[in-house]
Tab-separated table of C-alpha atoms and ligand atoms in Angstrom:
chain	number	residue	atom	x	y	z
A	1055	UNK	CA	-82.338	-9.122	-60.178
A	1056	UNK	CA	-85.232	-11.203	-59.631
A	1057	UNK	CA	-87.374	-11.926	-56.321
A	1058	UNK	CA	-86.983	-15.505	-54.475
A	1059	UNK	CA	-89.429	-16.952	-51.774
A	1060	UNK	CA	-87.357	-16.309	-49.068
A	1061	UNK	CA	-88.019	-12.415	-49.869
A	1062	UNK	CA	-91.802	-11.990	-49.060
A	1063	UNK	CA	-93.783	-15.340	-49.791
A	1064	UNK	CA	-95.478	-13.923	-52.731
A	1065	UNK	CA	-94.816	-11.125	-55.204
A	1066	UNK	CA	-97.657	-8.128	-55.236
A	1067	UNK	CA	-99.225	-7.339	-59.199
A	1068	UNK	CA	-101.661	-5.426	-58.009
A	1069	UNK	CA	-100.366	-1.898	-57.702
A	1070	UNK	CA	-100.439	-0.376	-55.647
A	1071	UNK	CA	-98.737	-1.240	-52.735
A	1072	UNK	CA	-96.937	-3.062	-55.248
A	1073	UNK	CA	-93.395	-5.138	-54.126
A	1074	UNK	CA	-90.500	-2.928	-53.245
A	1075	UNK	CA	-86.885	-3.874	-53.087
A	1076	UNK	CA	-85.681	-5.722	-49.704
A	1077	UNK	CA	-82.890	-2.674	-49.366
A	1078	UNK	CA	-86.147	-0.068	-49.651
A	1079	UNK	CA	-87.723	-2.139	-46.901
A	1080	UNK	CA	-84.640	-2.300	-44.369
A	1081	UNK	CA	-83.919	1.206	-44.575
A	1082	UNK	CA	-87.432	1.558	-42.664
A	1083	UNK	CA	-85.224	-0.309	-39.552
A	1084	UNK	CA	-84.519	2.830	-37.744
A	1085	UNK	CA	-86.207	5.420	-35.629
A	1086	UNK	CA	-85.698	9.394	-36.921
A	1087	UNK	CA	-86.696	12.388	-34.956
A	1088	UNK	CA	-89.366	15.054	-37.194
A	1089	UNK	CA	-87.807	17.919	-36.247
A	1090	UNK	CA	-83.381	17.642	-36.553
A	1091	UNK	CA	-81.525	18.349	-39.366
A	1092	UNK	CA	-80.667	14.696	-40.307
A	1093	UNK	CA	-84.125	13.917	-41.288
A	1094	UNK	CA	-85.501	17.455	-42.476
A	1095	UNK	CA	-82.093	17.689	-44.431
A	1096	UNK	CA	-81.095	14.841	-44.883
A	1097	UNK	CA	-83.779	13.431	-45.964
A	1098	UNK	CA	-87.136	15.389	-46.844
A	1099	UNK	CA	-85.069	17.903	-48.558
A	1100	UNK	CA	-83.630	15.563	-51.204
A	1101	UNK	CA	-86.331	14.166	-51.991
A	1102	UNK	CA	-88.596	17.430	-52.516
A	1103	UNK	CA	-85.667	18.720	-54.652
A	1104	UNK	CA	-85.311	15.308	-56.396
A	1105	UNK	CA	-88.940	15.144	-57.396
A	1106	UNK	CA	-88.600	18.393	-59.025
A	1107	UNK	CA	-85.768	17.294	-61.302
A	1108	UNK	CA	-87.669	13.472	-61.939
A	1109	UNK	CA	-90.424	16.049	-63.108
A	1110	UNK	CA	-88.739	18.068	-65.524
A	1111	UNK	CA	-84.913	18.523	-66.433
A	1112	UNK	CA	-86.010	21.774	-68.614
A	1113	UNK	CA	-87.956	23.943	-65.642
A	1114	UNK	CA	-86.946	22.679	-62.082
A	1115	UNK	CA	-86.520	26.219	-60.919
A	1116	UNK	CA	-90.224	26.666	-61.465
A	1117	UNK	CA	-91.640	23.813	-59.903
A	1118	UNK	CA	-91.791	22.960	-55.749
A	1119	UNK	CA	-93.164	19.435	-54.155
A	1120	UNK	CA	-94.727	19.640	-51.072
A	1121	UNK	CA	-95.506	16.340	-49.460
A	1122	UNK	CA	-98.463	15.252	-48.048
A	1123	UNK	CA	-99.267	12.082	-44.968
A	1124	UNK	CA	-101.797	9.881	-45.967
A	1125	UNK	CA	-102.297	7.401	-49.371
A	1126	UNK	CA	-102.415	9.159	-52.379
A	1127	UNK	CA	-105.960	10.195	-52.760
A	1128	UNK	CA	-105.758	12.302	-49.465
A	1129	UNK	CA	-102.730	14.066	-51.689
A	1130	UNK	CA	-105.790	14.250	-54.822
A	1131	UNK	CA	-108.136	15.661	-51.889
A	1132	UNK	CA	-105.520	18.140	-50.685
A	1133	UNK	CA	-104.634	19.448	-54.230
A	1134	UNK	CA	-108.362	20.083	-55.693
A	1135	UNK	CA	-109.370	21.485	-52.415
A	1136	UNK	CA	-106.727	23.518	-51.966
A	1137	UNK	CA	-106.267	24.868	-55.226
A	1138	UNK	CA	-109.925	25.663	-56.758
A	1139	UNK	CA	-110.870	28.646	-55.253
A	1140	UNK	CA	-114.833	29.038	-54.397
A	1141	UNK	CA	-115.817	30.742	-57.570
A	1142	UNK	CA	-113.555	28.934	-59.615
A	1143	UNK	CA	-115.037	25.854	-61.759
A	1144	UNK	CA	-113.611	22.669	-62.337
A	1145	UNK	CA	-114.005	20.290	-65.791
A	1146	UNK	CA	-113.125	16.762	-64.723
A	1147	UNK	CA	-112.213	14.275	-67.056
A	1148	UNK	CA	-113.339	10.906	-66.319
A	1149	UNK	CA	-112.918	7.768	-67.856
A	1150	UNK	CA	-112.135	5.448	-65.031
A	1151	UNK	CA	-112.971	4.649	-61.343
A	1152	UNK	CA	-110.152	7.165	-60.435
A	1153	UNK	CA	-111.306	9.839	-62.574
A	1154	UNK	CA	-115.068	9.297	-60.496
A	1155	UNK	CA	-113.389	9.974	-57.686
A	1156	UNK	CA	-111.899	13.883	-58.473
A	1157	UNK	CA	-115.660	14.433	-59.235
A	1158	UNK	CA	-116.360	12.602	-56.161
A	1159	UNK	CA	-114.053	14.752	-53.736
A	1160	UNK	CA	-115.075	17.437	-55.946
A	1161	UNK	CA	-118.714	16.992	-54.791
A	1162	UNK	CA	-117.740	16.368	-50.955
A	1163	UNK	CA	-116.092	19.836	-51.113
A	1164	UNK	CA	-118.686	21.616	-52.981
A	1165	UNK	CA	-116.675	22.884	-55.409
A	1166	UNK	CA	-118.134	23.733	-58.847
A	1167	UNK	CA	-117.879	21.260	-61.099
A	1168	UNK	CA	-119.029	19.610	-64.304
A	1169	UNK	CA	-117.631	15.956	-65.876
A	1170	UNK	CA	-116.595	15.022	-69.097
A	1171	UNK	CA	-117.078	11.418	-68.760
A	1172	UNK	CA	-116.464	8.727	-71.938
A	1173	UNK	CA	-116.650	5.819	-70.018
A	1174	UNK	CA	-114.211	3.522	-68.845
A	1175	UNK	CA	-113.144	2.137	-72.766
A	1176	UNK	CA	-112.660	5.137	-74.296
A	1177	UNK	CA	-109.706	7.996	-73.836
A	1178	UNK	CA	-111.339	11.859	-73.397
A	1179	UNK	CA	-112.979	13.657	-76.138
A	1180	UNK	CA	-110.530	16.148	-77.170
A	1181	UNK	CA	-113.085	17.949	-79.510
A	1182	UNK	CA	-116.059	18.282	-76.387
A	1183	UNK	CA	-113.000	19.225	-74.181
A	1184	UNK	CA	-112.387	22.006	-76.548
A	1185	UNK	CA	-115.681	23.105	-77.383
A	1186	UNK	CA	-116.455	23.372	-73.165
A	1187	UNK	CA	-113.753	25.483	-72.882
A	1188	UNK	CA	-114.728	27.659	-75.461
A	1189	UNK	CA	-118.278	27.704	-74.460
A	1190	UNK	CA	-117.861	27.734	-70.877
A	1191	UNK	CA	-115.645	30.500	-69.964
A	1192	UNK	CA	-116.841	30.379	-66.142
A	1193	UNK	CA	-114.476	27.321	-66.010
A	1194	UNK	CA	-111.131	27.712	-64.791
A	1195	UNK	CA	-109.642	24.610	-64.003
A	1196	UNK	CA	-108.974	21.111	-65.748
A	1197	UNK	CA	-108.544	17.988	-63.813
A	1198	UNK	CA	-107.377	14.651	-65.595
A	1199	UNK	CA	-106.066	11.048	-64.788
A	1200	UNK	CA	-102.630	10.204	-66.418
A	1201	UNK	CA	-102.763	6.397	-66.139
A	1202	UNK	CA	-106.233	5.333	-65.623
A	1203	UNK	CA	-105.478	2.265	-63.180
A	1204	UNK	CA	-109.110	1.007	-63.530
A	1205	UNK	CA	-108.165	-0.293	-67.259
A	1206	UNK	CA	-104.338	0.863	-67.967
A	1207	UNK	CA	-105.428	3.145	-70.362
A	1208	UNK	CA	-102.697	5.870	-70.699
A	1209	UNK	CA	-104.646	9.093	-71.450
A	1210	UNK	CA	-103.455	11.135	-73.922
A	1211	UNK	CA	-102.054	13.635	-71.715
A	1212	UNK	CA	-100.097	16.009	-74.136
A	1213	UNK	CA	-102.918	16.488	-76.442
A	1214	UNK	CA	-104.888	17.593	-73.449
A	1215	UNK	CA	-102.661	20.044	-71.726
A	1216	UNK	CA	-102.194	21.659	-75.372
A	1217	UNK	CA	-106.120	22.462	-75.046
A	1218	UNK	CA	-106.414	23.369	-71.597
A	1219	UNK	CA	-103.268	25.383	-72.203
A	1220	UNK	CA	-104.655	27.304	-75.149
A	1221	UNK	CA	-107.446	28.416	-73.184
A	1222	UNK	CA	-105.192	29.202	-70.056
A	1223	UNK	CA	-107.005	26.574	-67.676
A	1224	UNK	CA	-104.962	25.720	-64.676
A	1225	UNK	CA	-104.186	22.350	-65.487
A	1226	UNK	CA	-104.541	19.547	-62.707
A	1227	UNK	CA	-103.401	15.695	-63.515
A	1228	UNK	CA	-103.820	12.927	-61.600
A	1229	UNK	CA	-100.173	10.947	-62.359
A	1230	UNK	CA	-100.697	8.268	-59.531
A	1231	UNK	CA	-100.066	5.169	-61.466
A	1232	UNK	CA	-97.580	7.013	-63.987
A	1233	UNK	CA	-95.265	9.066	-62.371
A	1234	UNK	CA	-91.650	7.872	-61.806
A	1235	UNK	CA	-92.482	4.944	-64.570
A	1236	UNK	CA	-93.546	7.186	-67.559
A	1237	UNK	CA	-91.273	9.824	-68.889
A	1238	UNK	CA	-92.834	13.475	-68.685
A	1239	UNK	CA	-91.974	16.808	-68.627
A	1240	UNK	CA	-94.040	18.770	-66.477
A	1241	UNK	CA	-92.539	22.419	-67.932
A	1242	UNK	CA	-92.698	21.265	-71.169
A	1243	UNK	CA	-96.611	20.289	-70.822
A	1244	UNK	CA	-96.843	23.380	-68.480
A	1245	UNK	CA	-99.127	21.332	-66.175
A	1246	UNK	CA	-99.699	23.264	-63.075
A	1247	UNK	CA	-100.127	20.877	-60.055
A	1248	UNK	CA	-99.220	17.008	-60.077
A	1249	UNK	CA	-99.979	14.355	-57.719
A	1250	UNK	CA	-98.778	10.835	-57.176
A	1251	UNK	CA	-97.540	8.788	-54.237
A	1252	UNK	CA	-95.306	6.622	-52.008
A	1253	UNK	CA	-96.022	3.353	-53.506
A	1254	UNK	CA	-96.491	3.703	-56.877
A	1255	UNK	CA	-94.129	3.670	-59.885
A	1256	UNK	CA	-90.849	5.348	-57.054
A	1257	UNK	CA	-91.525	2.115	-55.897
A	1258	UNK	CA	-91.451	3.196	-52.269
A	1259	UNK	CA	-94.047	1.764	-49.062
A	1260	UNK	CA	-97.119	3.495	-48.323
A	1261	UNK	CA	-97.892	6.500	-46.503
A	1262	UNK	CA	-97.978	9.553	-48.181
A	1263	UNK	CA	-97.956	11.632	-51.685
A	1264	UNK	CA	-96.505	14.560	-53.171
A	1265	UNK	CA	-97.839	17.174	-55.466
A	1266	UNK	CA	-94.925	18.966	-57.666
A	1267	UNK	CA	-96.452	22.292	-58.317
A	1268	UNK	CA	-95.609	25.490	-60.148
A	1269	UNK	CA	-94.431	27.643	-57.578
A	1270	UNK	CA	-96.412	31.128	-59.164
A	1271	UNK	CA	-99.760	28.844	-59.368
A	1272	UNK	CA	-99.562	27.725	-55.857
A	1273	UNK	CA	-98.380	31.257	-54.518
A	1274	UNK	CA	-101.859	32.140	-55.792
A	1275	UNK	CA	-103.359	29.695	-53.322
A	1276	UNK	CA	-103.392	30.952	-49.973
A	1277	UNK	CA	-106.188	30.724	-47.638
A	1278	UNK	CA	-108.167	28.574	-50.404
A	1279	UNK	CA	-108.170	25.685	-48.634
A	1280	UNK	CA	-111.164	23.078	-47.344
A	1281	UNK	CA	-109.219	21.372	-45.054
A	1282	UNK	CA	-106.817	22.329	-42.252
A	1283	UNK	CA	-104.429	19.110	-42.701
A	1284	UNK	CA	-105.214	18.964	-46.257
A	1285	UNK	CA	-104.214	22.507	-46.469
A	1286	UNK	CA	-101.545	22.457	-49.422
A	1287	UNK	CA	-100.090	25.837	-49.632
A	1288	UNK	CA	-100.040	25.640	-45.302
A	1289	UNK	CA	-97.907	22.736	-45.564
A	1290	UNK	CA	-95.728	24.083	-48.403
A	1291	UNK	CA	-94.568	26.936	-46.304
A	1292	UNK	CA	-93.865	24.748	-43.018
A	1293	UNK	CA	-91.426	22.692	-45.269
A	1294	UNK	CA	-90.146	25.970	-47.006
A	1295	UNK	CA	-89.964	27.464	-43.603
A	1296	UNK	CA	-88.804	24.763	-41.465
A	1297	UNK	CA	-86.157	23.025	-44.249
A	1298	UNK	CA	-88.175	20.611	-44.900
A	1299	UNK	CA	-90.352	19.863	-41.839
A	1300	UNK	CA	-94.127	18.781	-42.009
A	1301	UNK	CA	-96.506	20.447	-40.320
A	1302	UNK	CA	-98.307	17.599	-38.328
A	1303	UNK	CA	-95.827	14.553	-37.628
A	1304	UNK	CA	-94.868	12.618	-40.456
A	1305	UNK	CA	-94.510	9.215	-41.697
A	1306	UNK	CA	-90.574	8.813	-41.167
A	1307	UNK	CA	-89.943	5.224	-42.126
A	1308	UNK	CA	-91.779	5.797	-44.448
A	1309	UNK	CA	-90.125	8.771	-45.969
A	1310	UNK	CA	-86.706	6.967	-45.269
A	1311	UNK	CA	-87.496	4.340	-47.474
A	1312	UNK	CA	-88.912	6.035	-50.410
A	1313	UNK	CA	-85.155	8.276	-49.827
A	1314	UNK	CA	-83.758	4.885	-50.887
A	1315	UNK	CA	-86.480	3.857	-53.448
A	1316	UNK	CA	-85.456	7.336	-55.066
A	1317	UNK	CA	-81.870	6.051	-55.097
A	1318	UNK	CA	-82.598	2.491	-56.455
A	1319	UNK	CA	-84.641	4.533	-59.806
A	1320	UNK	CA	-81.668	7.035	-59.985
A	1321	UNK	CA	-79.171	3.774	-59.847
A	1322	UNK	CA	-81.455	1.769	-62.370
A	1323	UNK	CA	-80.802	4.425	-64.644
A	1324	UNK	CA	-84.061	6.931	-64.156
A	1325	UNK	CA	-87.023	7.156	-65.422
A	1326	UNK	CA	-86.485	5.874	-69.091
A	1327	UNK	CA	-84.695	3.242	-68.004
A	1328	UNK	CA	-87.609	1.937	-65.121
A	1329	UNK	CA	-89.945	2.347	-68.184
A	1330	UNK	CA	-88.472	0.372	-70.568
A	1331	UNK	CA	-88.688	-2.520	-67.666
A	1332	UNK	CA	-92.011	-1.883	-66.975
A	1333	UNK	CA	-92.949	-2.276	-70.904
A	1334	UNK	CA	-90.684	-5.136	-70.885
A	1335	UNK	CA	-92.888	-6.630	-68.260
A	1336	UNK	CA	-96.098	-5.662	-70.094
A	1337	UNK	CA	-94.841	-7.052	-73.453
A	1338	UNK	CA	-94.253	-10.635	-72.012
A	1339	UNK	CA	-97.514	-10.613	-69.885
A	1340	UNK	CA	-99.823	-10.429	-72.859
A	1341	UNK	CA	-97.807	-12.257	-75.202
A	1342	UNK	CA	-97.585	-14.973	-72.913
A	1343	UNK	CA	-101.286	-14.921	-71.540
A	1344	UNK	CA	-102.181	-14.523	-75.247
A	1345	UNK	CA	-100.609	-17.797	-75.771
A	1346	UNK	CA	-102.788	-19.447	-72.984
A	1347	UNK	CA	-105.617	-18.064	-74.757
A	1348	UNK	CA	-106.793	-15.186	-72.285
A	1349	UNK	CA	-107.581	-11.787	-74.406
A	1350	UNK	CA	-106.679	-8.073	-73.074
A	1351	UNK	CA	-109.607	-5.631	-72.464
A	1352	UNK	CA	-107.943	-2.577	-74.112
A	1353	UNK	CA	-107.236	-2.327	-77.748
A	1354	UNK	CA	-103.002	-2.121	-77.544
A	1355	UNK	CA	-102.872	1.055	-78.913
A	1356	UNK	CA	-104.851	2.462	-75.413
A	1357	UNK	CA	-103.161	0.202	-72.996
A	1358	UNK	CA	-99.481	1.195	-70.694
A	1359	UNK	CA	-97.451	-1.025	-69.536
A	1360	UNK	CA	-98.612	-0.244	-65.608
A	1361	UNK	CA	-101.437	-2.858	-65.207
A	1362	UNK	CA	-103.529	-4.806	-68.038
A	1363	UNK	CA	-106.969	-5.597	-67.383
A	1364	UNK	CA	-108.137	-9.582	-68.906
A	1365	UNK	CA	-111.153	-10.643	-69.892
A	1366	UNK	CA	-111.976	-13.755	-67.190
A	1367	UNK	CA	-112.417	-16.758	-69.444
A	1368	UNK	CA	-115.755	-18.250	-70.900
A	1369	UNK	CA	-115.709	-21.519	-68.686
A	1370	UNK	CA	-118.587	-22.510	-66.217
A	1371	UNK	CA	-116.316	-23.813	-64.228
A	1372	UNK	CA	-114.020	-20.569	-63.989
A	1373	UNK	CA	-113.997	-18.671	-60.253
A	1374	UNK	CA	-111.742	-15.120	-60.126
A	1375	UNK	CA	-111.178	-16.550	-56.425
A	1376	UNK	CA	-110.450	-19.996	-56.955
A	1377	UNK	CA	-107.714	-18.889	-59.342
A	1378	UNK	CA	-106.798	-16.382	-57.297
A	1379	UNK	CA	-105.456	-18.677	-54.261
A	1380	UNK	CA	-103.378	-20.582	-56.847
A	1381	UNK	CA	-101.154	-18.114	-58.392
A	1382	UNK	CA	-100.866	-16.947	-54.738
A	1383	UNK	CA	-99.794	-20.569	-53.652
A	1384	UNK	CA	-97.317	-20.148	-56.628
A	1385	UNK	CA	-96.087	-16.685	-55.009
A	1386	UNK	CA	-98.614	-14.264	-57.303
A	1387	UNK	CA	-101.088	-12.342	-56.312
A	1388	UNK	CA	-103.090	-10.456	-58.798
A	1389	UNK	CA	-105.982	-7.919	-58.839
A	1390	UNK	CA	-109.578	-9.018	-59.433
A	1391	UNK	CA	-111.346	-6.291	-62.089
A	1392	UNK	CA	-112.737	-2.756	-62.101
A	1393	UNK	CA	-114.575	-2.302	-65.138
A	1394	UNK	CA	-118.241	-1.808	-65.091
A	1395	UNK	CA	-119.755	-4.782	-66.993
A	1396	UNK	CA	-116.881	-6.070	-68.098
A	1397	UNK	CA	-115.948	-10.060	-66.324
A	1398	UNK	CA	-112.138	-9.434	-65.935
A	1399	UNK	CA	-109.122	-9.852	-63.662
A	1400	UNK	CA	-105.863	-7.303	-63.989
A	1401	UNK	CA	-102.178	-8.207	-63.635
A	1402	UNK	CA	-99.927	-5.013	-63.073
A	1403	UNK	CA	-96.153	-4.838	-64.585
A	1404	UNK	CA	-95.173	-2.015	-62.211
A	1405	UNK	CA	-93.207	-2.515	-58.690
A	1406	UNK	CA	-89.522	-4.601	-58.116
A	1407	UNK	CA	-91.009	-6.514	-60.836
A	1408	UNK	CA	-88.725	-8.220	-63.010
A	1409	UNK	CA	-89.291	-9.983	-66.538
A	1410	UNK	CA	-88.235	-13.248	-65.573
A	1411	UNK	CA	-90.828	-12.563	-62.638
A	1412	UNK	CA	-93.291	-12.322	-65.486
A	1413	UNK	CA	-91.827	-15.213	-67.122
A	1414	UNK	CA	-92.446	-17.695	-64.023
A	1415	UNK	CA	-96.391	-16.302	-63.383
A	1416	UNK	CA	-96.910	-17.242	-66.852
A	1417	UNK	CA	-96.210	-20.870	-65.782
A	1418	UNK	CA	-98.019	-20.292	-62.557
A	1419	UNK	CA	-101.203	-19.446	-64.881
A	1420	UNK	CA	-100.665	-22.350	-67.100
A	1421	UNK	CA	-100.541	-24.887	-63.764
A	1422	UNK	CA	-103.848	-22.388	-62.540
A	1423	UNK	CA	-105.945	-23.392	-65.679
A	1424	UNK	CA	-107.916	-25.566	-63.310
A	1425	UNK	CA	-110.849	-25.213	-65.974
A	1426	UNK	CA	-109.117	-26.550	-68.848
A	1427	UNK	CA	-108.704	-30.012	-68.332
A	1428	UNK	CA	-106.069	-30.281	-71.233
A	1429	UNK	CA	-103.810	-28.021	-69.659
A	1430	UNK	CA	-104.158	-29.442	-66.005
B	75	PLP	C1	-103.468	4.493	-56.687
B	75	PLP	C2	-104.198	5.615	-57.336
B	75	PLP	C3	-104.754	6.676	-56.571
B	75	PLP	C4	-104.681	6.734	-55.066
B	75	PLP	O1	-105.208	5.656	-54.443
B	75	PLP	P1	-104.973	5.437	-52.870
B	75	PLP	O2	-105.622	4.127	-52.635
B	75	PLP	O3	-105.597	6.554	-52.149
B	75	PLP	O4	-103.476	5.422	-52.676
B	75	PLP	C5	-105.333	7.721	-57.248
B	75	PLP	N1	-105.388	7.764	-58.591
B	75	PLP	C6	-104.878	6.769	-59.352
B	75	PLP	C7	-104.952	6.886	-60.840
B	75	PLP	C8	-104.268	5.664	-58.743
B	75	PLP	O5	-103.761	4.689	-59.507
């Protein structure tokens, strides 16, 4: 499977949205009313149920999804407001634009909080993480990015629930960028609350996210929350109550499409399977960008195969935007950079993203190199 021209005129690295499969697009073609069977059902249902099981094959019976209108950081928003309780206290682990913003909403919401941050280079400091938790005890929950999508750097999520778990921390994570694309068991790693969205590695359209909770942690939740449509255990009930109806109307063509972009993982073979694409992606990317001469921002050994961040190269005559409008002439567009200090441009592997995809935008870049004349 690979994308032509006459799809979409270019193909979208820059997750997310990222590019979704023409059959997840058409299935947006018709009209569905919120409140009969065949969409509550038909529909919603499966795909709260099918969540569960893409979460964990060893739990599901513990675990619920409630899903949530808006882009995925309303989802964030919804889950830290609705689940730290006013004298609870939250440790936030930051290492990334993303993980700035849980302290952010944090701070909006005036919830107690303190941050652990490293910096956007570096993964968390499992020995401070540790030693706050042991010298803290007023905290009570732990918030962390999976994927950090300002750099790609895939925090080392196991070795941090195993902490937070040992000092019985309700454990938040932040899988936006991950989820769907990176294998996990969320029983296994007993993480409490998840959140992720539409458009990410599920490879659906925008419009809403999800949080896959333990049911016995979000029980515990009631009346907590900040926000009336943000309101996380309200909405849970409605679509326990109602089969699977949302509480305020919801994003139907939207939810009808990801119903298919569920599918189109569960056809390609799951989670493992999408994975093994998405590192197959990765793995050409930088070896063939390497070969051009560009150089990776992460060390390998920090860096999944979502999006890789690139150092922008060390010509005068070199302009992100110039470039840009190229590869997108060529039917590429790519992300410009989010690290602090750092010149760099990012290319994500995730999405209906193929790699012979990758293998024609590393020609694209070579015809780009309008700043090396021996190339051009
Ligand atoms: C995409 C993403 C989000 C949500 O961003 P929205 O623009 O609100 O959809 C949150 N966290 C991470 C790590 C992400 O990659």
């Amino acid at each position: 499977m690979t994308n032509s021209s006459l799809d979409n005129p270019y193909i979208l690295l820059t997750p997310g949205p990222l590019s979704t499969s023409p059959t997840v697009r058409e299935a947006m073609l018709r009209d569905w009313c919120t409140w009969d069977d065949d969409y509550n059902l038909g529909i919603v249902t499966p795909i709260r149920q099918g969540l569960v099981k893409l979460a964990t094959s060893t739990a599901p019976e513990k675990y619920t999804t409630v899903l949530m209108q808006g882009s995925g950081s309303f989802s964030v928003e919804s889950m830290i407001g609705s689940v730290v309780p006013e004298d609870g206290k939250l440790l936030v682990l930051a290492n990334g634009a993303y993980g700035n913003r849980l302290a952010k909403i944090a701070s909006y919401l005036k919830i107690n909080h303190i941050i652990h941050d490293t910096g956007e280079l570096a993964p968390p400091d499992l020995a401070q993480l540790d030693l706050a938790l042991s010298s803290d005890k007023s905290i009570t929950h732990v918030v962390v990015v999976h994927n950090e999508t300002t750099t790609g750097m895939m925090n080392p999520l196991e070795a941090i629930a195993a902490i937070v778990k040992r000092h019985q921390k309700v454990f938040l994570v932040d899988s936006m960028s991950a989820f769907g694309g990176v294998p996990l068991d969320i029983a296994q790693l007993d993480i409490d609350f998840l959140v992720s969205s539409a458009n990410k590695c599920i490879q659906g359209v925008p419009g809403f996210g999800f949080v896959i909770c333990k049911t016995t942690e979000l029980e515990k939740t009631k009346g907590i929350a900040r926000s009336l449509s943000l309101d996380l255990y309200d909405q849970w009930k409605g679509m326990e109550e109602g089969n699977g109806k949302w509480r305020f109307t919801s994003p139907t063509h939207v939810t009808r499409a990801f119903h298919q972009a569920m599918i189109e993982l569960d056809e390609e073979g799951g989670v493992s399977a999408r994975f093994a694409r998405y590192t197959e992606n990765q793995k050409r990317l930088v070896e063939g960008m390497e070969k051009l001469g560009f150089r990776c921002v992460l060390p390998k050994d920090l860096q999944s195969p979502i999006i890789t961040g690139f150092y922008n190269p060390d010509s005068p005559e070199y302009d992100f935007l110039k470039f840009y409008n190229l590869l997108k002439q060529k039917g590429f567009v790519i992300y410009p950079g989010k690290v602090t200090g750092i010149d760099s441009f990012r290319i994500g592997t995730i999405g209906h993203v193929y790699p012979e995809d990758i293998d024609r935008l590393i020609l694209a870049v070579e015809k780009s190199m309008y700043w090396n004349a021996q190339l051009v």
